[in-house]
PDB file of C-alpha atoms in Angstrom:
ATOM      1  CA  UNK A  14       0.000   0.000   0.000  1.00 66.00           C
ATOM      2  CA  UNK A  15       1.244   3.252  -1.005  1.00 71.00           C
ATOM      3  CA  UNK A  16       1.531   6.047   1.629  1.00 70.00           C
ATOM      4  CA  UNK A  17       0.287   8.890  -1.521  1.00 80.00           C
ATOM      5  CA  UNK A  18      -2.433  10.844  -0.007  1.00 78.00           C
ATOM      6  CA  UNK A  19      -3.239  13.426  -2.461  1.00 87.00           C
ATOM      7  CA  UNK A  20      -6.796  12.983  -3.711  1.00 85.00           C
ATOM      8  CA  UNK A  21      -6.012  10.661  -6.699  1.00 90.00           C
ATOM      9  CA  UNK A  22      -3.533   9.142  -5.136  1.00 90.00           C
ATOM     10  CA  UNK A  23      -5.938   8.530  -1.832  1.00 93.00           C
ATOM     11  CA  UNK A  24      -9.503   7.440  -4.093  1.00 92.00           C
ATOM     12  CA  UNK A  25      -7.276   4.757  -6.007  1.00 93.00           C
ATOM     13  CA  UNK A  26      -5.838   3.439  -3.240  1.00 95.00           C
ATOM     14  CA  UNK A  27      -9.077   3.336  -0.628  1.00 97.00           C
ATOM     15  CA  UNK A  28     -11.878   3.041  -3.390  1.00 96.00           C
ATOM     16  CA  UNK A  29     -11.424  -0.775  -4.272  1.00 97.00           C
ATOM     17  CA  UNK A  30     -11.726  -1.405  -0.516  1.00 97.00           C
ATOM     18  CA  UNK A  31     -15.128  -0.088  -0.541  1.00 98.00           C
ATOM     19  CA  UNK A  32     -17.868  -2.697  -1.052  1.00 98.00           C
ATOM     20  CA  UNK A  33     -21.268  -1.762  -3.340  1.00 97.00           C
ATOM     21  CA  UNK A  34     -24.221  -3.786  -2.041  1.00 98.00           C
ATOM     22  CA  UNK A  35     -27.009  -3.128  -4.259  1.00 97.00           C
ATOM     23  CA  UNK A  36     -30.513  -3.087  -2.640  1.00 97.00           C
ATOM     24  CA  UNK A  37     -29.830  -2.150   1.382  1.00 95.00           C
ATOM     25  CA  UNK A  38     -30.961  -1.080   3.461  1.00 92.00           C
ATOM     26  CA  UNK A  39     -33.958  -1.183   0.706  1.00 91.00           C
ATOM     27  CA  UNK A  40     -34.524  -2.074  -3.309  1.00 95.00           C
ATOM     28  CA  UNK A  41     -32.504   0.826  -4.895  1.00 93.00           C
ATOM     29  CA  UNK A  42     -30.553   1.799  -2.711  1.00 92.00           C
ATOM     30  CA  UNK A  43     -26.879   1.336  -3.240  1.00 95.00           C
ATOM     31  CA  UNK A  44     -24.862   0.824  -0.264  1.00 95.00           C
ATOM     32  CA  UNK A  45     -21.221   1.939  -0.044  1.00 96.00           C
ATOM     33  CA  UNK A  46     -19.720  -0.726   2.655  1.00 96.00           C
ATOM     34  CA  UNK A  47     -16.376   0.831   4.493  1.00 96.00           C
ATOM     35  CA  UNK A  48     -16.305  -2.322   6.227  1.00 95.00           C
ATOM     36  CA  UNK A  49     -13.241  -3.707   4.391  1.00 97.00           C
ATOM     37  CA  UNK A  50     -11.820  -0.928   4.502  1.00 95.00           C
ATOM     38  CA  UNK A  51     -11.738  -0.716   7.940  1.00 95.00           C
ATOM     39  CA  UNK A  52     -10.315  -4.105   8.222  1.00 97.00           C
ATOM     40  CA  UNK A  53      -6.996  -3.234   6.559  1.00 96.00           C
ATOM     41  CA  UNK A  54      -4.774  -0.912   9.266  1.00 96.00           C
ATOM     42  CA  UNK A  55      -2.893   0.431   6.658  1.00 95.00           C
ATOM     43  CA  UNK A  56      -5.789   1.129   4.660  1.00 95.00           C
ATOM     44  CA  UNK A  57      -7.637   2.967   7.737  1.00 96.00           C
ATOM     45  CA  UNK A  58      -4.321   4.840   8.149  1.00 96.00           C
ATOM     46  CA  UNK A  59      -4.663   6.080   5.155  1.00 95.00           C
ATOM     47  CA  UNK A  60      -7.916   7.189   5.672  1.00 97.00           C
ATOM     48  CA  UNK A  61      -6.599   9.248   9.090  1.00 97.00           C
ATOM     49  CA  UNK A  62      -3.898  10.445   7.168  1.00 96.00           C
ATOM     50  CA  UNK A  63      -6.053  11.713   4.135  1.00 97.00           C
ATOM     51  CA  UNK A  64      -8.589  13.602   6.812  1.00 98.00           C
ATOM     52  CA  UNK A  65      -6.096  14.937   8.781  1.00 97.00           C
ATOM     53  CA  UNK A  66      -3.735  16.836   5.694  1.00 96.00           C
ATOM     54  CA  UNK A  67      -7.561  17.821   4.334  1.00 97.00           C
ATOM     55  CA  UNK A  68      -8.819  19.387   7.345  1.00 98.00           C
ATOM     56  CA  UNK A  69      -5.890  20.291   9.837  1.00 98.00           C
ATOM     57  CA  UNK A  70      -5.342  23.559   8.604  1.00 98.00           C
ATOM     58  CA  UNK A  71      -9.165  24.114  10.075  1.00 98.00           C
ATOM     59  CA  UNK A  72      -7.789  24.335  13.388  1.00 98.00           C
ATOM     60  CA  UNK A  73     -10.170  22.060  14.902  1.00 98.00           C
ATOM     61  CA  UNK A  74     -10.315  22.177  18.931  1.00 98.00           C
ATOM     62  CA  UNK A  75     -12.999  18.755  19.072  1.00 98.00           C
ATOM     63  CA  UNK A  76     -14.528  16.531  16.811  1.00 98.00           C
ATOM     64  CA  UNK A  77     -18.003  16.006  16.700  1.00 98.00           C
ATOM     65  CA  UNK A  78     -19.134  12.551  14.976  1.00 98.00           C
ATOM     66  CA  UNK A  79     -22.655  11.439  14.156  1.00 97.00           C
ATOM     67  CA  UNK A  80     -24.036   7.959  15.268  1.00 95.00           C
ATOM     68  CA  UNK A  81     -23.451   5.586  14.191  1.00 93.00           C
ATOM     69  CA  UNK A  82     -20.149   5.213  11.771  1.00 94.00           C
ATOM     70  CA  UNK A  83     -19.333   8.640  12.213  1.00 96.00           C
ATOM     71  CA  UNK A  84     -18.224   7.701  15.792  1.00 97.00           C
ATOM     72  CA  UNK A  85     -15.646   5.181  13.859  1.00 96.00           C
ATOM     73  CA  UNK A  86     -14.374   7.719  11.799  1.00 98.00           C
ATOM     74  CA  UNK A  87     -14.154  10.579  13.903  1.00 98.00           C
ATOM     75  CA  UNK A  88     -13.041   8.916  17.353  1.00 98.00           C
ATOM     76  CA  UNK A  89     -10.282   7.485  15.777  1.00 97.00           C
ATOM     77  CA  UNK A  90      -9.455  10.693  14.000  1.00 98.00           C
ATOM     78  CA  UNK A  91      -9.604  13.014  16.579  1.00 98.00           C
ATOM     79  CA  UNK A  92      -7.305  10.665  18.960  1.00 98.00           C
ATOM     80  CA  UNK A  93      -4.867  11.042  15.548  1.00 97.00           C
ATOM     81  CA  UNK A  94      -5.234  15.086  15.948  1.00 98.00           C
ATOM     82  CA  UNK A  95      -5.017  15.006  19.694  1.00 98.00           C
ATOM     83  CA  UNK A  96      -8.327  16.331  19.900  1.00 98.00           C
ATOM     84  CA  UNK A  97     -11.069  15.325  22.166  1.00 98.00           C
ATOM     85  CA  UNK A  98     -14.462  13.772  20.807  1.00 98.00           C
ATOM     86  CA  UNK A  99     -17.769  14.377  20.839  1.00 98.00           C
ATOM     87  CA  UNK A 100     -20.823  12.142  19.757  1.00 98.00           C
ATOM     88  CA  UNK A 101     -24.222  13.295  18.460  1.00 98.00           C
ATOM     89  CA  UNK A 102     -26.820  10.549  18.968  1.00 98.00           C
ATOM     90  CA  UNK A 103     -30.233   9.684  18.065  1.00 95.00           C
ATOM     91  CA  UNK A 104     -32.958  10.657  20.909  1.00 96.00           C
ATOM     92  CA  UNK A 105     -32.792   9.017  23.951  1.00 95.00           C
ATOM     93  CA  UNK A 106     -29.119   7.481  23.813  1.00 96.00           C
ATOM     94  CA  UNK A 107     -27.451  10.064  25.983  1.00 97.00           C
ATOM     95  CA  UNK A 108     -27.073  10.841  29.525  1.00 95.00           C
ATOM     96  CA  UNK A 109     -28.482  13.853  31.560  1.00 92.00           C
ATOM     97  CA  UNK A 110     -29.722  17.207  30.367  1.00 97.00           C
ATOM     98  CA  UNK A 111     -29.341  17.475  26.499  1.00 98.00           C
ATOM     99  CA  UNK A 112     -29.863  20.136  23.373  1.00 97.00           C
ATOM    100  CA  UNK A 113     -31.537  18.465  20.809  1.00 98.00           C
ATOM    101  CA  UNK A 114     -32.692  19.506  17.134  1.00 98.00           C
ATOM    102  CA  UNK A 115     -35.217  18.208  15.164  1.00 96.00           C
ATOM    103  CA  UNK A 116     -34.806  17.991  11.430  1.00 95.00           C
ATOM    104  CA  UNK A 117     -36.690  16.192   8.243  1.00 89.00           C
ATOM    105  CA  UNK A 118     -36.745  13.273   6.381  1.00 80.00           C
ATOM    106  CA  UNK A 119     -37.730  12.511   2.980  1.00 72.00           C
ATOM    107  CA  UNK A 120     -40.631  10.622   4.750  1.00 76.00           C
ATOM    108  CA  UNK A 121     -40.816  11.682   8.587  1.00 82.00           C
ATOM    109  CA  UNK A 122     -38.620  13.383  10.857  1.00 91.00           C
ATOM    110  CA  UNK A 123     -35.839  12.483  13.294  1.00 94.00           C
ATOM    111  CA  UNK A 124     -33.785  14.168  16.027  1.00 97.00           C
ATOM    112  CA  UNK A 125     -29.910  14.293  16.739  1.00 98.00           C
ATOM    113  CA  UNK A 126     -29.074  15.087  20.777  1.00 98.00           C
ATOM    114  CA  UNK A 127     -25.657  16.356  22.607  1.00 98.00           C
ATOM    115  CA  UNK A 128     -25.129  16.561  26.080  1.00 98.00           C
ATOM    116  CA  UNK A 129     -25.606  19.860  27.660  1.00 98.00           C
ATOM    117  CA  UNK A 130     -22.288  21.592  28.010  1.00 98.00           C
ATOM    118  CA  UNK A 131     -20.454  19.363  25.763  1.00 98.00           C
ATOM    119  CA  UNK A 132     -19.412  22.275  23.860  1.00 98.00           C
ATOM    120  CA  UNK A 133     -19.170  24.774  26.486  1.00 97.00           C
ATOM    121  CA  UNK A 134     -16.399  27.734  25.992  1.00 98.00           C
ATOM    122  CA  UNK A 135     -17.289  28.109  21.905  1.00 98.00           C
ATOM    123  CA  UNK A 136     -14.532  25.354  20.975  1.00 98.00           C
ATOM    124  CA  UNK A 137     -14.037  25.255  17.339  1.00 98.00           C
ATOM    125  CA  UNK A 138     -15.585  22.056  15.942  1.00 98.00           C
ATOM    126  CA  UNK A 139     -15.387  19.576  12.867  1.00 98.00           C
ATOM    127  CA  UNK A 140     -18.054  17.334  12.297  1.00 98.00           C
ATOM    128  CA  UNK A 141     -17.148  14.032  11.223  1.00 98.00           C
ATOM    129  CA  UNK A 142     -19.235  11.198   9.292  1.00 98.00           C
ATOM    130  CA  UNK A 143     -18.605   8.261   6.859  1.00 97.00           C
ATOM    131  CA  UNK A 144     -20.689   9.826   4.029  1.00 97.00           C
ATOM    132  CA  UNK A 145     -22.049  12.662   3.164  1.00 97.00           C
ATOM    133  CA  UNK A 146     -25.192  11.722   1.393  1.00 94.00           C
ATOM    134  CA  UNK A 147     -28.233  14.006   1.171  1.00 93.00           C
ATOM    135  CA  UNK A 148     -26.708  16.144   3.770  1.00 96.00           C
ATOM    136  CA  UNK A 149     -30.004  15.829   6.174  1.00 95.00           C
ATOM    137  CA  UNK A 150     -27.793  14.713   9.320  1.00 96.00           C
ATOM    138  CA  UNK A 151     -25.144  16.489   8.427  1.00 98.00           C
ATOM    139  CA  UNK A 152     -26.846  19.937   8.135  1.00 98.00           C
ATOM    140  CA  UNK A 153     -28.864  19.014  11.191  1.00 98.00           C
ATOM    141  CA  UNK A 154     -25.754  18.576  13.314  1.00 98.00           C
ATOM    142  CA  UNK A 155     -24.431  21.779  12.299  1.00 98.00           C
ATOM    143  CA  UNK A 156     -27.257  23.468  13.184  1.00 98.00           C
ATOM    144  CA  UNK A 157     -27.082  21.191  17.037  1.00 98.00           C
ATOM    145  CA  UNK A 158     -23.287  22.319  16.897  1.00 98.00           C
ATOM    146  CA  UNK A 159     -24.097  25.776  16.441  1.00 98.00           C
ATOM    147  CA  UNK A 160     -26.842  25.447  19.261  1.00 97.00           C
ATOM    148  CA  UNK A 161     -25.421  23.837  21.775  1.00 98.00           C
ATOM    149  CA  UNK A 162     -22.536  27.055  21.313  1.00 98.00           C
ATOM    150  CA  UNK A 163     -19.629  25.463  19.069  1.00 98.00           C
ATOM    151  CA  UNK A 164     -17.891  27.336  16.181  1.00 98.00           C
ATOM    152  CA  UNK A 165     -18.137  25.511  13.277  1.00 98.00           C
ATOM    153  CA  UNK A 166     -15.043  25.295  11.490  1.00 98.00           C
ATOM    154  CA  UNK A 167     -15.631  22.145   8.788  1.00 98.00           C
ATOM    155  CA  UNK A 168     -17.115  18.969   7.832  1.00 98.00           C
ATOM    156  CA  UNK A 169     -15.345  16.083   6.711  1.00 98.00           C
ATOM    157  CA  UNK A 170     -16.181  12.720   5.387  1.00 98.00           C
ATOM    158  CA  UNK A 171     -14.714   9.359   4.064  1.00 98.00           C
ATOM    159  CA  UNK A 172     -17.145   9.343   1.037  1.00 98.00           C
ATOM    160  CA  UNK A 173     -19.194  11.661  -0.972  1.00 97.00           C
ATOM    161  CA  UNK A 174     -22.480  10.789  -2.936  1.00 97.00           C
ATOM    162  CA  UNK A 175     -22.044  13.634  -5.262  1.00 97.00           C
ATOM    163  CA  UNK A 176     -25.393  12.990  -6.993  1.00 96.00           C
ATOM    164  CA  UNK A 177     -27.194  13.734  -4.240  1.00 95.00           C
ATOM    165  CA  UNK A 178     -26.090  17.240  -3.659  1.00 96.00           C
ATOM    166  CA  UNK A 179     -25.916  16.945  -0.015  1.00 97.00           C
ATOM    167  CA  UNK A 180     -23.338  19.621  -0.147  1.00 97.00           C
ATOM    168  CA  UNK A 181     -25.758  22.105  -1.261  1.00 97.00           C
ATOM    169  CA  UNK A 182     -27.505  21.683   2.212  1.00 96.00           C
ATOM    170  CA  UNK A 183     -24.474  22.054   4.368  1.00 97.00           C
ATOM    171  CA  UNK A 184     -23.337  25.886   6.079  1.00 92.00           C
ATOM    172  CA  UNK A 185     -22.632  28.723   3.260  1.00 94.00           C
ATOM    173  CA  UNK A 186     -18.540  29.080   3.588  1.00 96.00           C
ATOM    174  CA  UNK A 187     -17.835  26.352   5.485  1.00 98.00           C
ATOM    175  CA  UNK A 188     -15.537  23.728   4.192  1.00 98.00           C
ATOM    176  CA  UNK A 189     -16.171  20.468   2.925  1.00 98.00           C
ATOM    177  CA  UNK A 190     -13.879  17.505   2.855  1.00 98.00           C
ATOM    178  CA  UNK A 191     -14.151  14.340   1.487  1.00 97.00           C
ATOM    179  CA  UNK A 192     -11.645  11.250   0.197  1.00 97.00           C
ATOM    180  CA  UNK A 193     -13.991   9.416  -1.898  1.00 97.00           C
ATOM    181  CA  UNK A 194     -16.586  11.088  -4.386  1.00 96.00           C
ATOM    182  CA  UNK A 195     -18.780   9.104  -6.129  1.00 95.00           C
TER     183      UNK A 195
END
C-alpha cells in the first residue's frame, strides 16, 4: 500500500476497498460498505492520514461525529489530531440534560441530541461522518453544533455521494472535505 495521499492518489488506493451492495438497506438503494476498509490498518491509516492533511489547517479544537459510523471515523481521528471527541446521537441514547434539534426526512422526521455543556467555551468544531449523502444529518448537526454554542469550522467525510447534492444543504462558507466522491 502506497503512503500517496493526495486525492487521486488517496480514491485509487481506498476506493477498491469499498464494497457496493445493491438493494440495502432497501430495493434501490446502493450501499457503499467501508467495512473492508476498515479491516486493513494500513488502509484505515490512510484514511486518518487523508482527513487529517484535508482538514488540519481548520484548526479544529474537538470533533463532533454522528451515530453511528461517524463515531468510527471521527473517534479514531480526533485521537490522531489530539483532539477530544464528541458524539451526536439519536434521541434518547445520551445521559443527563441534552440540546436536541429536530430535522426532516424525505418521509418523517428524526432528532440528533448532545449533552448539555459538551461544547461549552465556543470550541471550534469539525463534524465528522462516513458519508455525506443528502446532507439531512449532516446539516442538522451543524445546526445542534451551532446550538449547543460550538464554532463551526468544517465537515469532513470518508465518502461523498455527489449525486445527491448533499453539499448544497451544508453551512454557506464552510468547508467540505471528502476522500472518496462518487
Amino acid at each position: 500500500m502506497s503512503s500517496d495521499t493526495s486525492p487521486a492518489g488517496l480514491d485509487a488506493q481506498l476506493r477498491p476497498l469499498v464494497r457496493d451492495v445493491p438493494d440495502f438497506p432497501k430495493p434501490g438503494i446502493l450501499f457503499r460498505d467501508l467495512t473492508p476498509l476498515m479491516r486493513d490498518p494500513a488502509s484505515w491509516d490512510l484514511v486518518l492520514a487523508g482527513l487529517k492533511q484535508r482538514l488540519s489547517h481548520l484548526k479544529p479544537e474537538l470533533i463532533v461525529g454522528i451515530e453511528a459510523r461517524g463515531f468510527l471515523v471521527g473517534h479514531t481521528l480526533a485521537v490522531s489530531m489530539g483532539l477530544g471527541f464528541v458524539p451526536v446521537r439519536k434521541p434518547g441514547k445520551l445521559p443527563g440534560p441534552v440540546d436536541a434539534v429536530e430535522y426532516d426526512l424525505e418521509y418523517g422526521s428524526d432528532r440528533l441530541e448532545i449533552v448539555q455543556g459538551s461544547l461549552e467555551g465556543g470550541p471550534r468544531v469539525l463534524v465528522i461522518d462516513d458519508l455525506l449523502a443528502t446532507g439531512g444529518t449532516a446539516a442538522a448537526c451543524a445546526q445542534l453544533v451551532q446550538q449547543a454554542g460550538g464554532v463551526l469550522c468544517g465537515f469532513g467525510f470518508v465518502i461523498e455521494l455527489t449525486a445527491l447534492e448533499g453539499r448544497s444543504r451544508l453551512t454557506d462558507g464552510v468547508p467540505v472535505e471528502a476522500l472518496i466522491q462518487y
